[in-house]
CSV table of C-alpha atoms in Angstrom, one decimal:
chain,number,residue,atom,x,y,z
A,1,MET,CA,205.5,-257.5,-68.6
A,2,GLN,CA,208.5,-257.8,-66.3
A,3,ASN,CA,207.0,-255.1,-64.1
A,4,LEU,CA,204.0,-257.2,-63.3
A,5,PRO,CA,203.7,-259.0,-59.9
A,6,PHE,CA,205.0,-262.5,-60.0
A,7,GLU,CA,201.5,-263.9,-59.5
A,8,TRP,CA,200.4,-262.3,-62.8
A,9,LEU,CA,203.4,-263.6,-64.6
A,10,ILE,CA,203.0,-267.2,-63.4
A,11,GLY,CA,199.2,-267.0,-64.0
A,12,LEU,CA,199.8,-265.8,-67.6
A,13,ARG,CA,202.4,-268.6,-68.1
A,14,TYR,CA,199.9,-271.2,-66.9
A,15,THR,CA,197.3,-269.8,-69.2
A,16,ARG,CA,199.6,-270.2,-72.2
A,17,ALA,CA,200.5,-273.8,-71.2
A,18,GLY,CA,202.7,-275.4,-73.8
A,19,LYS,CA,202.7,-278.9,-75.1
A,20,ARG,CA,205.7,-280.3,-73.3
A,21,SER,CA,203.6,-283.2,-72.2
A,22,SER,CA,200.4,-284.9,-73.1
A,23,ARG,CA,199.0,-283.8,-69.7
A,24,ASN,CA,199.7,-280.2,-70.5
A,25,SER,CA,198.2,-280.6,-74.0
A,26,PHE,CA,195.0,-282.1,-72.5
A,27,ILE,CA,194.7,-279.2,-70.0
A,28,SER,CA,195.2,-276.7,-72.8
A,29,PHE,CA,192.4,-278.5,-74.8
A,30,ILE,CA,190.0,-278.2,-71.8
A,31,SER,CA,190.9,-274.5,-71.5
A,32,LEU,CA,190.1,-274.0,-75.1
A,33,ILE,CA,186.7,-275.8,-74.7
A,34,SER,CA,186.0,-273.4,-71.7
A,35,VAL,CA,186.9,-270.4,-73.8
A,36,ALA,CA,184.7,-271.6,-76.7
A,37,GLY,CA,181.8,-272.3,-74.4
A,38,ILE,CA,181.9,-268.9,-72.8
A,39,ALA,CA,182.3,-267.2,-76.2
A,40,LEU,CA,179.3,-269.1,-77.7
A,41,GLY,CA,177.1,-268.3,-74.6
A,42,VAL,CA,178.0,-264.6,-74.7
A,43,ALA,CA,177.4,-264.4,-78.5
A,44,ALA,CA,174.1,-266.2,-78.3
A,45,LEU,CA,172.8,-263.9,-75.5
A,46,ILE,CA,173.9,-260.8,-77.4
A,47,VAL,CA,172.2,-261.9,-80.6
A,48,VAL,CA,169.0,-263.1,-78.9
A,49,LEU,CA,168.6,-259.9,-76.9
A,50,SER,CA,169.4,-257.7,-80.0
A,51,VAL,CA,166.7,-259.5,-82.0
A,52,MET,CA,164.2,-259.1,-79.2
A,53,ASN,CA,165.1,-255.4,-78.9
A,54,GLY,CA,164.7,-255.0,-82.6
A,55,PHE,CA,161.4,-256.9,-82.6
A,56,GLU,CA,160.1,-254.6,-79.8
A,57,LYS,CA,161.3,-251.4,-81.6
A,58,LYS,CA,160.0,-252.4,-85.0
A,59,VAL,CA,156.5,-253.4,-83.7
A,60,THR,CA,156.4,-250.2,-81.5
A,61,GLU,CA,157.3,-248.0,-84.5
A,62,ARG,CA,154.6,-249.6,-86.7
A,63,MET,CA,152.1,-249.5,-83.9
A,64,LEU,CA,152.7,-245.8,-83.3
A,65,SER,CA,152.4,-245.0,-86.9
A,66,VAL,CA,148.6,-245.7,-86.5
A,67,VAL,CA,148.1,-245.4,-82.7
A,68,ALA,CA,148.0,-241.9,-81.1
A,69,HIS,CA,150.6,-241.1,-78.4
A,70,ILE,CA,147.7,-239.9,-76.2
A,71,GLU,CA,143.9,-240.1,-76.6
A,72,ILE,CA,141.6,-237.7,-74.8
A,73,PHE,CA,138.0,-238.6,-74.1
A,74,ASP,CA,135.2,-236.5,-72.7
A,75,ALA,CA,133.2,-238.1,-69.8
A,76,ARG,CA,130.0,-237.0,-71.6
A,77,GLY,CA,130.6,-239.4,-74.4
A,78,SER,CA,131.4,-236.9,-77.1
A,79,MET,CA,133.4,-233.6,-77.3
A,80,PRO,CA,131.3,-230.9,-79.1
A,81,ASP,CA,133.9,-228.2,-78.1
A,82,TRP,CA,136.8,-230.2,-79.5
A,83,GLN,CA,138.4,-227.2,-81.2
A,84,ALA,CA,138.7,-225.4,-77.9
A,85,LYS,CA,140.1,-228.5,-76.2
A,86,ALA,CA,142.6,-228.9,-79.1
A,87,GLN,CA,143.9,-225.4,-78.4
A,88,GLU,CA,144.3,-226.2,-74.7
A,89,ALA,CA,146.2,-229.3,-75.6
A,90,ARG,CA,148.6,-227.5,-77.9
A,91,ARG,CA,149.7,-225.3,-75.1
A,92,ASN,CA,151.8,-228.2,-73.8
A,93,PRO,CA,155.3,-227.9,-75.4
A,94,GLN,CA,155.4,-231.7,-76.0
A,95,VAL,CA,152.3,-231.7,-78.2
A,96,ARG,CA,153.1,-231.7,-81.9
A,97,GLY,CA,149.8,-232.5,-83.4
A,98,VAL,CA,146.1,-232.8,-82.5
A,99,ALA,CA,143.2,-234.3,-84.5
A,100,PRO,CA,139.6,-235.3,-83.6
A,101,PHE,CA,138.2,-238.8,-84.1
A,102,VAL,CA,135.2,-241.1,-83.7
A,103,GLU,CA,135.7,-244.8,-83.3
A,104,THR,CA,133.2,-247.6,-83.6
A,105,GLN,CA,133.1,-251.2,-84.6
A,106,GLY,CA,131.2,-253.1,-87.3
A,107,MET,CA,131.3,-255.9,-89.8
A,108,LEU,CA,132.4,-255.5,-93.3
A,109,VAL,CA,130.6,-257.7,-95.8
A,110,ASN,CA,131.5,-258.4,-99.5
A,111,GLU,CA,129.4,-261.1,-101.1
A,112,ASP,CA,129.6,-264.1,-98.7
A,113,VAL,CA,132.7,-262.9,-96.8
A,114,MET,CA,132.3,-261.1,-93.5
A,115,LYS,CA,135.1,-259.6,-91.4
A,116,PRO,CA,135.1,-257.6,-88.2
A,117,ALA,CA,136.6,-254.1,-88.3
A,118,VAL,CA,137.4,-251.1,-86.1
A,119,VAL,CA,136.1,-248.1,-88.0
A,120,ARG,CA,137.8,-244.8,-87.2
A,121,GLY,CA,136.3,-241.5,-88.4
A,122,VAL,CA,138.9,-238.8,-89.1
A,123,LEU,CA,139.5,-235.5,-90.8
A,124,PRO,CA,142.0,-236.3,-93.6
A,125,GLU,CA,143.5,-232.8,-93.5
A,126,MET,CA,144.3,-233.2,-89.8
A,127,GLU,CA,145.0,-236.9,-89.4
A,128,GLY,CA,148.5,-236.4,-90.8
A,129,GLN,CA,149.4,-234.5,-87.6
A,130,VAL,CA,148.9,-237.6,-85.4
A,131,SER,CA,149.5,-240.7,-87.6
A,132,GLU,CA,151.4,-241.9,-90.7
A,133,VAL,CA,148.4,-243.5,-92.4
A,134,ALA,CA,148.2,-241.0,-95.2
A,135,ARG,CA,151.8,-241.8,-96.1
A,136,GLN,CA,151.1,-245.6,-95.9
A,137,ILE,CA,148.5,-245.6,-98.7
A,138,LYS,CA,149.5,-248.2,-101.3
A,139,ALA,CA,146.5,-247.7,-103.6
A,140,GLY,CA,143.9,-244.9,-103.9
A,141,SER,CA,143.9,-241.7,-101.8
A,142,PHE,CA,143.4,-240.9,-98.2
A,143,ASP,CA,142.1,-237.5,-99.1
A,144,ALA,CA,139.1,-239.1,-100.8
A,145,LEU,CA,137.4,-239.4,-97.3
A,146,LYS,CA,135.1,-236.4,-97.9
A,147,PRO,CA,132.1,-235.7,-95.6
A,148,GLY,CA,129.0,-237.5,-96.8
A,149,SER,CA,131.0,-239.3,-99.6
A,150,SER,CA,130.5,-242.8,-98.0
A,151,THR,CA,134.1,-243.7,-98.9
A,152,ILE,CA,136.3,-246.0,-96.8
A,153,VAL,CA,140.0,-246.7,-96.6
A,154,LEU,CA,140.9,-250.3,-95.6
A,155,GLY,CA,144.0,-252.0,-94.2
A,156,SER,CA,145.8,-254.2,-96.8
A,157,ALA,CA,145.2,-257.5,-95.1
A,158,LEU,CA,141.5,-256.6,-94.5
A,159,ALA,CA,141.0,-255.6,-98.1
A,160,GLN,CA,142.7,-258.8,-99.3
A,161,SER,CA,140.6,-261.0,-97.0
A,162,LEU,CA,137.4,-259.4,-98.4
A,163,GLY,CA,138.6,-259.6,-102.0
A,164,LEU,CA,138.4,-255.8,-102.4
A,165,SER,CA,140.3,-253.2,-104.4
A,166,VAL,CA,140.0,-249.5,-104.9
A,167,GLY,CA,136.6,-248.6,-106.4
A,168,ASP,CA,134.8,-251.7,-105.1
A,169,ALA,CA,131.6,-251.5,-103.1
A,170,VAL,CA,131.4,-252.9,-99.6
A,171,THR,CA,128.7,-253.1,-96.9
A,172,LEU,CA,129.4,-252.0,-93.3
A,173,LEU,CA,127.1,-253.5,-90.7
A,174,THR,CA,126.8,-251.6,-87.4
A,175,ALA,CA,124.7,-252.2,-84.3
A,176,ALA,CA,121.4,-250.3,-83.9
A,177,PRO,CA,118.6,-250.6,-81.4
A,178,ALA,CA,115.7,-252.7,-82.8
A,179,PRO,CA,112.2,-251.3,-82.8
A,180,ALA,CA,110.2,-252.2,-79.7
A,181,GLY,CA,108.8,-255.7,-79.8
A,182,GLN,CA,111.3,-256.9,-82.4
A,183,GLY,CA,114.3,-257.6,-80.2
A,184,GLY,CA,113.5,-261.3,-79.7
A,185,ALA,CA,113.0,-261.9,-83.4
A,186,THR,CA,115.7,-259.9,-85.1
A,187,GLY,CA,118.4,-259.4,-82.5
A,188,ILE,CA,119.7,-259.9,-79.0
A,189,ARG,CA,116.7,-259.4,-76.7
A,190,THR,CA,117.0,-257.6,-73.4
A,191,SER,CA,114.1,-257.0,-71.0
A,192,VAL,CA,113.4,-255.3,-67.8
A,193,GLY,CA,110.7,-257.1,-65.9
A,194,SER,CA,107.8,-255.3,-64.1
A,195,GLY,CA,106.1,-256.1,-60.9
A,196,SER,CA,103.4,-258.0,-62.8
A,197,GLY,CA,105.9,-260.2,-64.6
A,198,SER,CA,105.3,-258.6,-68.0
A,199,GLY,CA,108.0,-256.5,-69.7
A,200,SER,CA,108.9,-254.7,-72.8
A,201,GLY,CA,111.9,-255.8,-74.9
A,202,THR,CA,114.4,-254.0,-76.9
A,203,GLY,CA,117.2,-255.6,-78.9
A,204,ILE,CA,120.2,-255.0,-81.2
A,205,MET,CA,119.9,-255.5,-85.0
A,206,PRO,CA,122.5,-254.9,-87.7
A,207,ARG,CA,122.1,-251.7,-89.8
A,208,PRO,CA,123.8,-251.8,-93.3
A,209,HIS,CA,125.7,-248.9,-94.8
A,210,ALA,CA,127.0,-248.9,-98.3
A,211,PHE,CA,130.6,-247.6,-98.8
A,212,ARG,CA,133.0,-247.4,-101.7
A,213,VAL,CA,136.7,-248.3,-101.2
A,214,ALA,CA,138.7,-245.2,-101.7
A,215,GLY,CA,142.1,-246.4,-100.6
A,216,ILE,CA,144.2,-249.2,-99.1
A,217,PHE,CA,146.9,-248.6,-96.5
A,218,GLU,CA,149.7,-250.9,-95.2
A,219,ALA,CA,151.1,-250.0,-91.8
A,220,GLY,CA,153.3,-253.2,-91.6
A,221,HIS,CA,151.5,-254.2,-88.4
A,222,PHE,CA,149.2,-257.1,-89.1
A,223,GLN,CA,146.9,-256.3,-86.2
A,224,PHE,CA,146.0,-252.9,-87.8
A,225,ASP,CA,146.3,-254.0,-91.4
A,226,SER,CA,143.7,-256.7,-90.8
A,227,THR,CA,141.2,-254.9,-88.6
A,228,LEU,CA,141.3,-251.1,-89.2
A,229,ALA,CA,139.3,-249.0,-91.5
A,230,PHE,CA,139.0,-245.2,-91.9
A,231,VAL,CA,136.0,-243.1,-92.9
A,232,SER,CA,135.3,-239.4,-92.8
A,233,LEU,CA,134.6,-237.9,-89.4
A,234,GLU,CA,131.1,-236.9,-90.5
A,235,ASP,CA,130.3,-240.4,-91.8
A,236,ALA,CA,131.6,-241.9,-88.5
A,237,GLU,CA,129.4,-239.6,-86.4
A,238,ARG,CA,126.4,-240.8,-88.5
A,239,LEU,CA,127.4,-244.4,-88.0
A,240,SER,CA,127.7,-243.9,-84.2
A,241,ASP,CA,124.6,-241.7,-83.9
A,242,VAL,CA,126.6,-238.9,-82.2
A,243,ALA,CA,126.8,-235.2,-83.0
A,244,ALA,CA,130.4,-234.6,-82.2
A,245,PRO,CA,133.8,-236.4,-82.1
A,246,SER,CA,134.5,-238.9,-79.4
A,247,GLY,CA,137.7,-237.2,-78.5
A,248,LEU,CA,141.2,-236.0,-79.6
A,249,ARG,CA,144.3,-237.9,-80.7
A,250,LEU,CA,147.7,-236.4,-79.9
A,251,ARG,CA,151.2,-236.8,-81.2
A,252,LEU,CA,154.1,-235.9,-79.0
A,253,ALA,CA,157.7,-234.9,-79.6
A,254,ASP,CA,158.9,-237.6,-77.2
A,255,ILE,CA,156.8,-240.8,-77.2
A,256,TYR,CA,158.3,-241.9,-73.9
A,257,ALA,CA,157.1,-238.8,-72.2
A,258,ALA,CA,153.4,-239.8,-72.9
A,259,PRO,CA,152.5,-240.9,-69.4
A,260,ARG,CA,153.9,-237.7,-67.9
A,261,VAL,CA,152.3,-235.4,-70.5
A,262,ALA,CA,148.9,-237.2,-70.0
A,263,VAL,CA,149.1,-236.3,-66.3
A,264,GLU,CA,150.0,-232.7,-67.2
A,265,LEU,CA,147.1,-232.4,-69.6
A,266,LYS,CA,144.7,-233.8,-67.1
A,267,GLY,CA,145.6,-231.0,-64.8
A,268,SER,CA,145.8,-228.2,-67.3
A,269,MET,CA,142.7,-228.8,-69.5
A,270,SER,CA,139.2,-227.9,-68.6
A,271,GLY,CA,136.3,-230.3,-68.3
A,272,ASP,CA,135.9,-233.9,-67.1
A,273,LEU,CA,138.4,-235.6,-69.3
A,274,TYR,CA,139.9,-239.1,-69.5
A,275,MET,CA,143.5,-239.5,-70.8
A,276,ARG,CA,145.0,-242.7,-72.2
A,277,ASP,CA,148.5,-243.0,-73.5
A,278,TRP,CA,149.9,-245.5,-76.0
A,279,SER,CA,151.6,-247.6,-73.3
A,280,GLN,CA,148.2,-248.2,-71.6
A,281,VAL,CA,146.6,-249.2,-74.9
A,282,ASN,CA,149.2,-252.0,-75.4
A,283,ALA,CA,150.3,-252.5,-71.8
A,284,ILE,CA,149.9,-256.3,-71.8
A,285,TRP,CA,151.9,-256.7,-75.0
A,286,PHE,CA,154.8,-254.5,-73.7
A,287,ALA,CA,154.8,-256.3,-70.3
A,288,ALA,CA,155.0,-259.7,-72.1
A,289,VAL,CA,157.9,-258.6,-74.2
A,290,GLN,CA,159.8,-257.3,-71.2
A,291,SER,CA,159.1,-260.6,-69.3
A,292,GLN,CA,160.3,-262.6,-72.2
A,293,LYS,CA,163.6,-260.6,-72.4
A,294,HIS,CA,164.2,-261.1,-68.7
A,295,MET,CA,163.5,-264.9,-68.9
A,296,MET,CA,165.7,-265.2,-72.0
A,297,PHE,CA,168.5,-263.5,-70.3
A,298,ILE,CA,168.3,-265.9,-67.4
A,299,ILE,CA,168.1,-269.0,-69.5
A,300,LEU,CA,171.0,-268.1,-71.8
A,301,ALA,CA,173.0,-266.9,-68.9
A,302,MET,CA,172.8,-270.5,-67.7
A,303,ILE,CA,174.8,-271.5,-70.8
A,304,ILE,CA,177.5,-269.0,-69.9
A,305,ALA,CA,177.4,-270.4,-66.3
A,306,VAL,CA,177.9,-274.0,-67.5
A,307,ALA,CA,180.9,-272.9,-69.6
A,308,ALA,CA,182.3,-270.8,-66.9
A,309,PHE,CA,182.2,-273.6,-64.4
A,310,ASN,CA,184.0,-275.8,-66.8
A,311,LEU,CA,186.9,-273.7,-65.6
A,312,VAL,CA,186.6,-275.5,-62.2
A,313,SER,CA,187.7,-278.8,-63.7
A,314,THR,CA,190.4,-277.1,-65.8
A,315,LEU,CA,191.9,-275.3,-62.8
A,316,VAL,CA,191.6,-278.4,-60.6
A,317,MET,CA,193.6,-280.4,-63.1
A,318,THR,CA,196.1,-277.5,-63.4
A,319,VAL,CA,196.6,-277.4,-59.6
A,320,ARG,CA,197.2,-281.2,-59.5
A,321,ASP,CA,199.7,-280.9,-62.4
A,322,LYS,CA,201.5,-277.9,-60.9
A,323,GLN,CA,201.5,-279.0,-57.2
A,324,ALA,CA,205.3,-279.5,-57.2
A,325,GLU,CA,205.8,-275.9,-58.5
A,326,VAL,CA,203.3,-274.6,-56.0
A,327,ALA,CA,205.2,-276.4,-53.2
A,328,ILE,CA,208.5,-274.8,-54.4
A,329,LEU,CA,206.9,-271.4,-54.5
A,330,ARG,CA,205.6,-271.9,-50.9
A,331,THR,CA,209.1,-273.0,-49.8
A,332,LEU,CA,210.6,-269.9,-51.4
A,333,GLY,CA,208.2,-267.7,-49.3
A,334,ALA,CA,205.1,-267.3,-51.4
A,335,SER,CA,202.0,-266.8,-49.2
A,336,PRO,CA,198.8,-268.7,-49.6
A,337,GLY,CA,197.2,-265.5,-50.9
A,338,SER,CA,199.8,-265.3,-53.7
A,339,ILE,CA,199.1,-268.9,-54.7
A,340,MET,CA,195.4,-268.1,-54.9
A,341,LYS,CA,196.1,-265.1,-57.1
A,342,ILE,CA,198.1,-267.2,-59.6
A,343,PHE,CA,195.1,-269.5,-60.3
A,344,MET,CA,192.5,-266.8,-60.1
A,345,VAL,CA,194.5,-264.8,-62.7
A,346,GLN,CA,194.6,-267.9,-64.9
A,347,GLY,CA,190.9,-268.6,-64.7
A,348,THR,CA,189.8,-265.0,-65.0
A,349,LEU,CA,192.0,-264.5,-68.1
A,350,VAL,CA,190.4,-267.6,-69.7
A,351,GLY,CA,186.9,-266.2,-68.9
A,352,LEU,CA,187.9,-262.7,-70.2
A,353,LEU,CA,189.3,-264.2,-73.4
A,354,GLY,CA,186.1,-266.1,-74.0
A,355,THR,CA,184.0,-263.1,-73.2
A,356,LEU,CA,185.9,-260.8,-75.6
A,357,ILE,CA,185.6,-263.4,-78.4
A,358,GLY,CA,181.9,-263.9,-77.7
A,359,ILE,CA,181.3,-260.1,-77.7
A,360,GLY,CA,183.0,-259.7,-81.0
A,361,LEU,CA,181.1,-262.6,-82.5
A,362,GLY,CA,177.8,-261.6,-81.1
A,363,VAL,CA,178.1,-257.9,-82.1
A,364,LEU,CA,179.1,-259.0,-85.7
A,365,VAL,CA,176.1,-261.3,-86.0
A,366,ALA,CA,173.7,-258.9,-84.4
A,367,LEU,CA,174.7,-256.1,-86.8
A,368,ASN,CA,174.2,-258.4,-89.8
A,369,VAL,CA,171.0,-260.3,-88.8
A,370,GLY,CA,169.2,-258.7,-91.8
A,371,VAL,CA,171.7,-260.3,-94.2
A,372,ILE,CA,172.3,-263.6,-92.4
A,373,VAL,CA,168.7,-264.7,-91.7
A,374,PRO,CA,167.4,-264.1,-95.3
A,375,ALA,CA,170.4,-266.2,-96.6
A,376,ILE,CA,169.6,-269.0,-94.2
A,377,GLU,CA,165.9,-268.9,-95.2
A,378,HIS,CA,166.9,-269.0,-98.9
A,379,VAL,CA,169.3,-271.9,-98.5
A,380,PHE,CA,166.9,-274.1,-96.4
A,381,GLY,CA,163.6,-272.9,-97.8
A,382,VAL,CA,162.1,-271.9,-94.5
A,383,HIS,CA,160.5,-268.7,-93.1
A,384,PHE,CA,161.1,-267.9,-89.5
A,385,LEU,CA,158.5,-265.2,-88.9
A,386,ASP,CA,154.9,-265.5,-89.9
A,387,LYS,CA,153.5,-262.0,-90.0
A,388,ASP,CA,150.0,-263.3,-89.0
A,389,ILE,CA,151.6,-264.2,-85.6
A,390,TYR,CA,154.5,-261.9,-85.1
A,391,PHE,CA,153.1,-258.8,-86.9
A,392,ILE,CA,156.3,-258.5,-88.9
A,393,SER,CA,157.8,-260.7,-91.6
A,394,GLU,CA,161.5,-259.9,-91.4
A,395,MET,CA,164.0,-260.5,-88.6
A,396,PRO,CA,164.9,-257.2,-86.9
A,397,SER,CA,167.9,-256.5,-84.7
A,398,GLU,CA,168.7,-253.5,-82.4
A,399,LEU,CA,172.1,-253.8,-80.7
A,400,GLU,CA,172.1,-252.0,-77.3
A,401,TRP,CA,175.6,-251.5,-75.8
A,402,SER,CA,174.2,-251.5,-72.3
A,403,ASP,CA,173.1,-255.1,-72.9
A,404,VAL,CA,176.6,-256.0,-74.2
A,405,GLY,CA,178.1,-254.5,-71.1
A,406,GLN,CA,175.8,-256.4,-68.8
A,407,ILE,CA,176.4,-259.7,-70.6
A,408,GLY,CA,180.2,-259.2,-70.6
A,409,GLY,CA,180.1,-258.3,-66.9
A,410,VAL,CA,178.1,-261.4,-66.0
A,411,ALA,CA,180.3,-263.7,-68.0
A,412,VAL,CA,183.6,-262.4,-66.4
A,413,LEU,CA,182.0,-262.5,-62.9
A,414,LEU,CA,180.9,-266.1,-63.4
A,415,ALA,CA,184.4,-267.0,-64.6
A,416,PHE,CA,185.9,-265.3,-61.5
A,417,VAL,CA,183.6,-267.1,-59.2
A,418,ALA,CA,184.6,-270.4,-60.8
A,419,THR,CA,188.2,-269.8,-59.9
A,420,LEU,CA,187.6,-269.5,-56.2
A,421,TYR,CA,187.5,-273.2,-55.1
A,422,PRO,CA,190.5,-274.4,-57.2
A,423,SER,CA,192.6,-271.4,-56.1
A,424,TRP,CA,191.7,-272.0,-52.4
A,425,SER,CA,192.6,-275.7,-52.7
A,426,ALA,CA,196.0,-274.8,-54.2
A,427,ALA,CA,196.6,-272.3,-51.4
A,428,ARG,CA,196.0,-275.1,-48.8
A,429,LEU,CA,198.5,-277.4,-50.5
A,430,ALA,CA,201.2,-278.6,-48.0
A,431,PRO,CA,204.7,-278.3,-49.5
A,432,ALA,CA,206.1,-281.4,-47.8
A,433,GLU,CA,203.3,-283.6,-49.0
A,434,ALA,CA,203.6,-282.2,-52.5
A,435,LEU,CA,207.3,-282.8,-52.8
A,436,ARG,CA,207.4,-286.2,-51.1
A,437,TYR,CA,207.3,-288.2,-54.3
A,438,GLU,CA,209.2,-285.7,-56.5
C-alpha cells in the first residue's frame, strides 16, 4: 500500500471515511446507498438477461426437437427421386440425418370438438434421424404409423383438447375440390367468367378420413403439442393427393451452421430446389427475442446509471467537506490533475465495489433460478409462466459470462463518468479561498 501514488492513498482513505463527525457519517451513508444501488442494478440486469437467454435456449431446443434444421423442397411440388436427393445431401459433412416428409393441414374432429392441425407424413424408421418425436412419446408407439394403417400420433395438448387417448377414433377433415356445379352449395365457390357472362364454378369441400390414435407425444413446446399430428408417409400422400414426398428434412451436426449449409446444398444438389433453414421458419420469433433483450439491457442499464450518478452528489459533498485538505495539498505542491485523481479514485472504487457485489449477487441468483422461483411460487401461490403463452412452464436461466463482462464494464464506466464533474470542481478550488475561514 505504501508504494501506491499518494493520489491513490488519499482516495482510498476518503473511500473508507470514518465516523469522526456526523457529516462524515452522512457522506459514508450516501456512499453505501450508491454502492447498494449499483449492486442491485447490476444484479437485476444479470438475472434478467440470464432468464431471457435461458428462455431462448429452452424454446429453441424444444422447437428443434420437432423442426428440421433444413427443409428441402422441389419446385415441381413433389420429390419422386427423394432417395437420390437424400444421397446427394448426405455428401455434405454437416448432414447427420435425412428423412422424407409430406405436410398438409386439416381439421381433427371428435364428437362436437373440432381443432385445426398440421399433419406431417413421415417414415417412422427414418424420422428418428431428424427429430426427437419418437423419444417424446408418452403413450402408445410412434412405430405404429404403418403404411395404409390409418393411424395417427397427436401432440399431448391437441389430444387433451379433443378428449382423445390411445386407441380412440378421430376424424380428419382435409380440403378437396368439389364436383363441378356444387361449389356454391357445399364449399367456397370460385368462378372464372367467360365473355358471355356465364361461367363454371368449382369449390372446396371437406373430405373426411377416419384414423385411430396410435400414440401421443409431448415436445414441451405448446405450439407443436397443440397443433401437430403425425401419420405415415403413404397416408399423407393419399391425404394430399400426391404420389411422392413433398421434400426432405435434414439434421445437422451444428445447428448454427444451417444457413451456410443450406447455401452449400443449393449449389451442390441437382434440380430446381428450394432450401429453408430453421432460423427462417421462426425468424420473427427470434428477432423479437433479440429485440427484447436489447431493450431490456437499455432499460435496466438506466437503473445502474441512476445509482452511478448518485456518486455525483456523494463526491460533491466530499469535496466541500475536504476543501481545506485539498487547499493544503495544493499549497504543498499537488497539481490540479493530482486532485482530480484523488476523487476519481474514490468514485471509481465505490462503483467497482458496487459492481463486484452486484456481479456476485446476480450470478448467485441466476445459477439458482430453478430453485428460487418455484419456492416463491409455492409461498405466494402464483405461477409466473403460463405455457399457453410462453410455450414453457418453468423459469429457465442460462448465464453467459460475456453478458456479465459487458454489464460489469458498463457499470464501472458509468461510475467513472460520474466522478468527472466533482473531480474537476475540486481541482479548480482556490487554496486561499478555501483556507480563509479555517
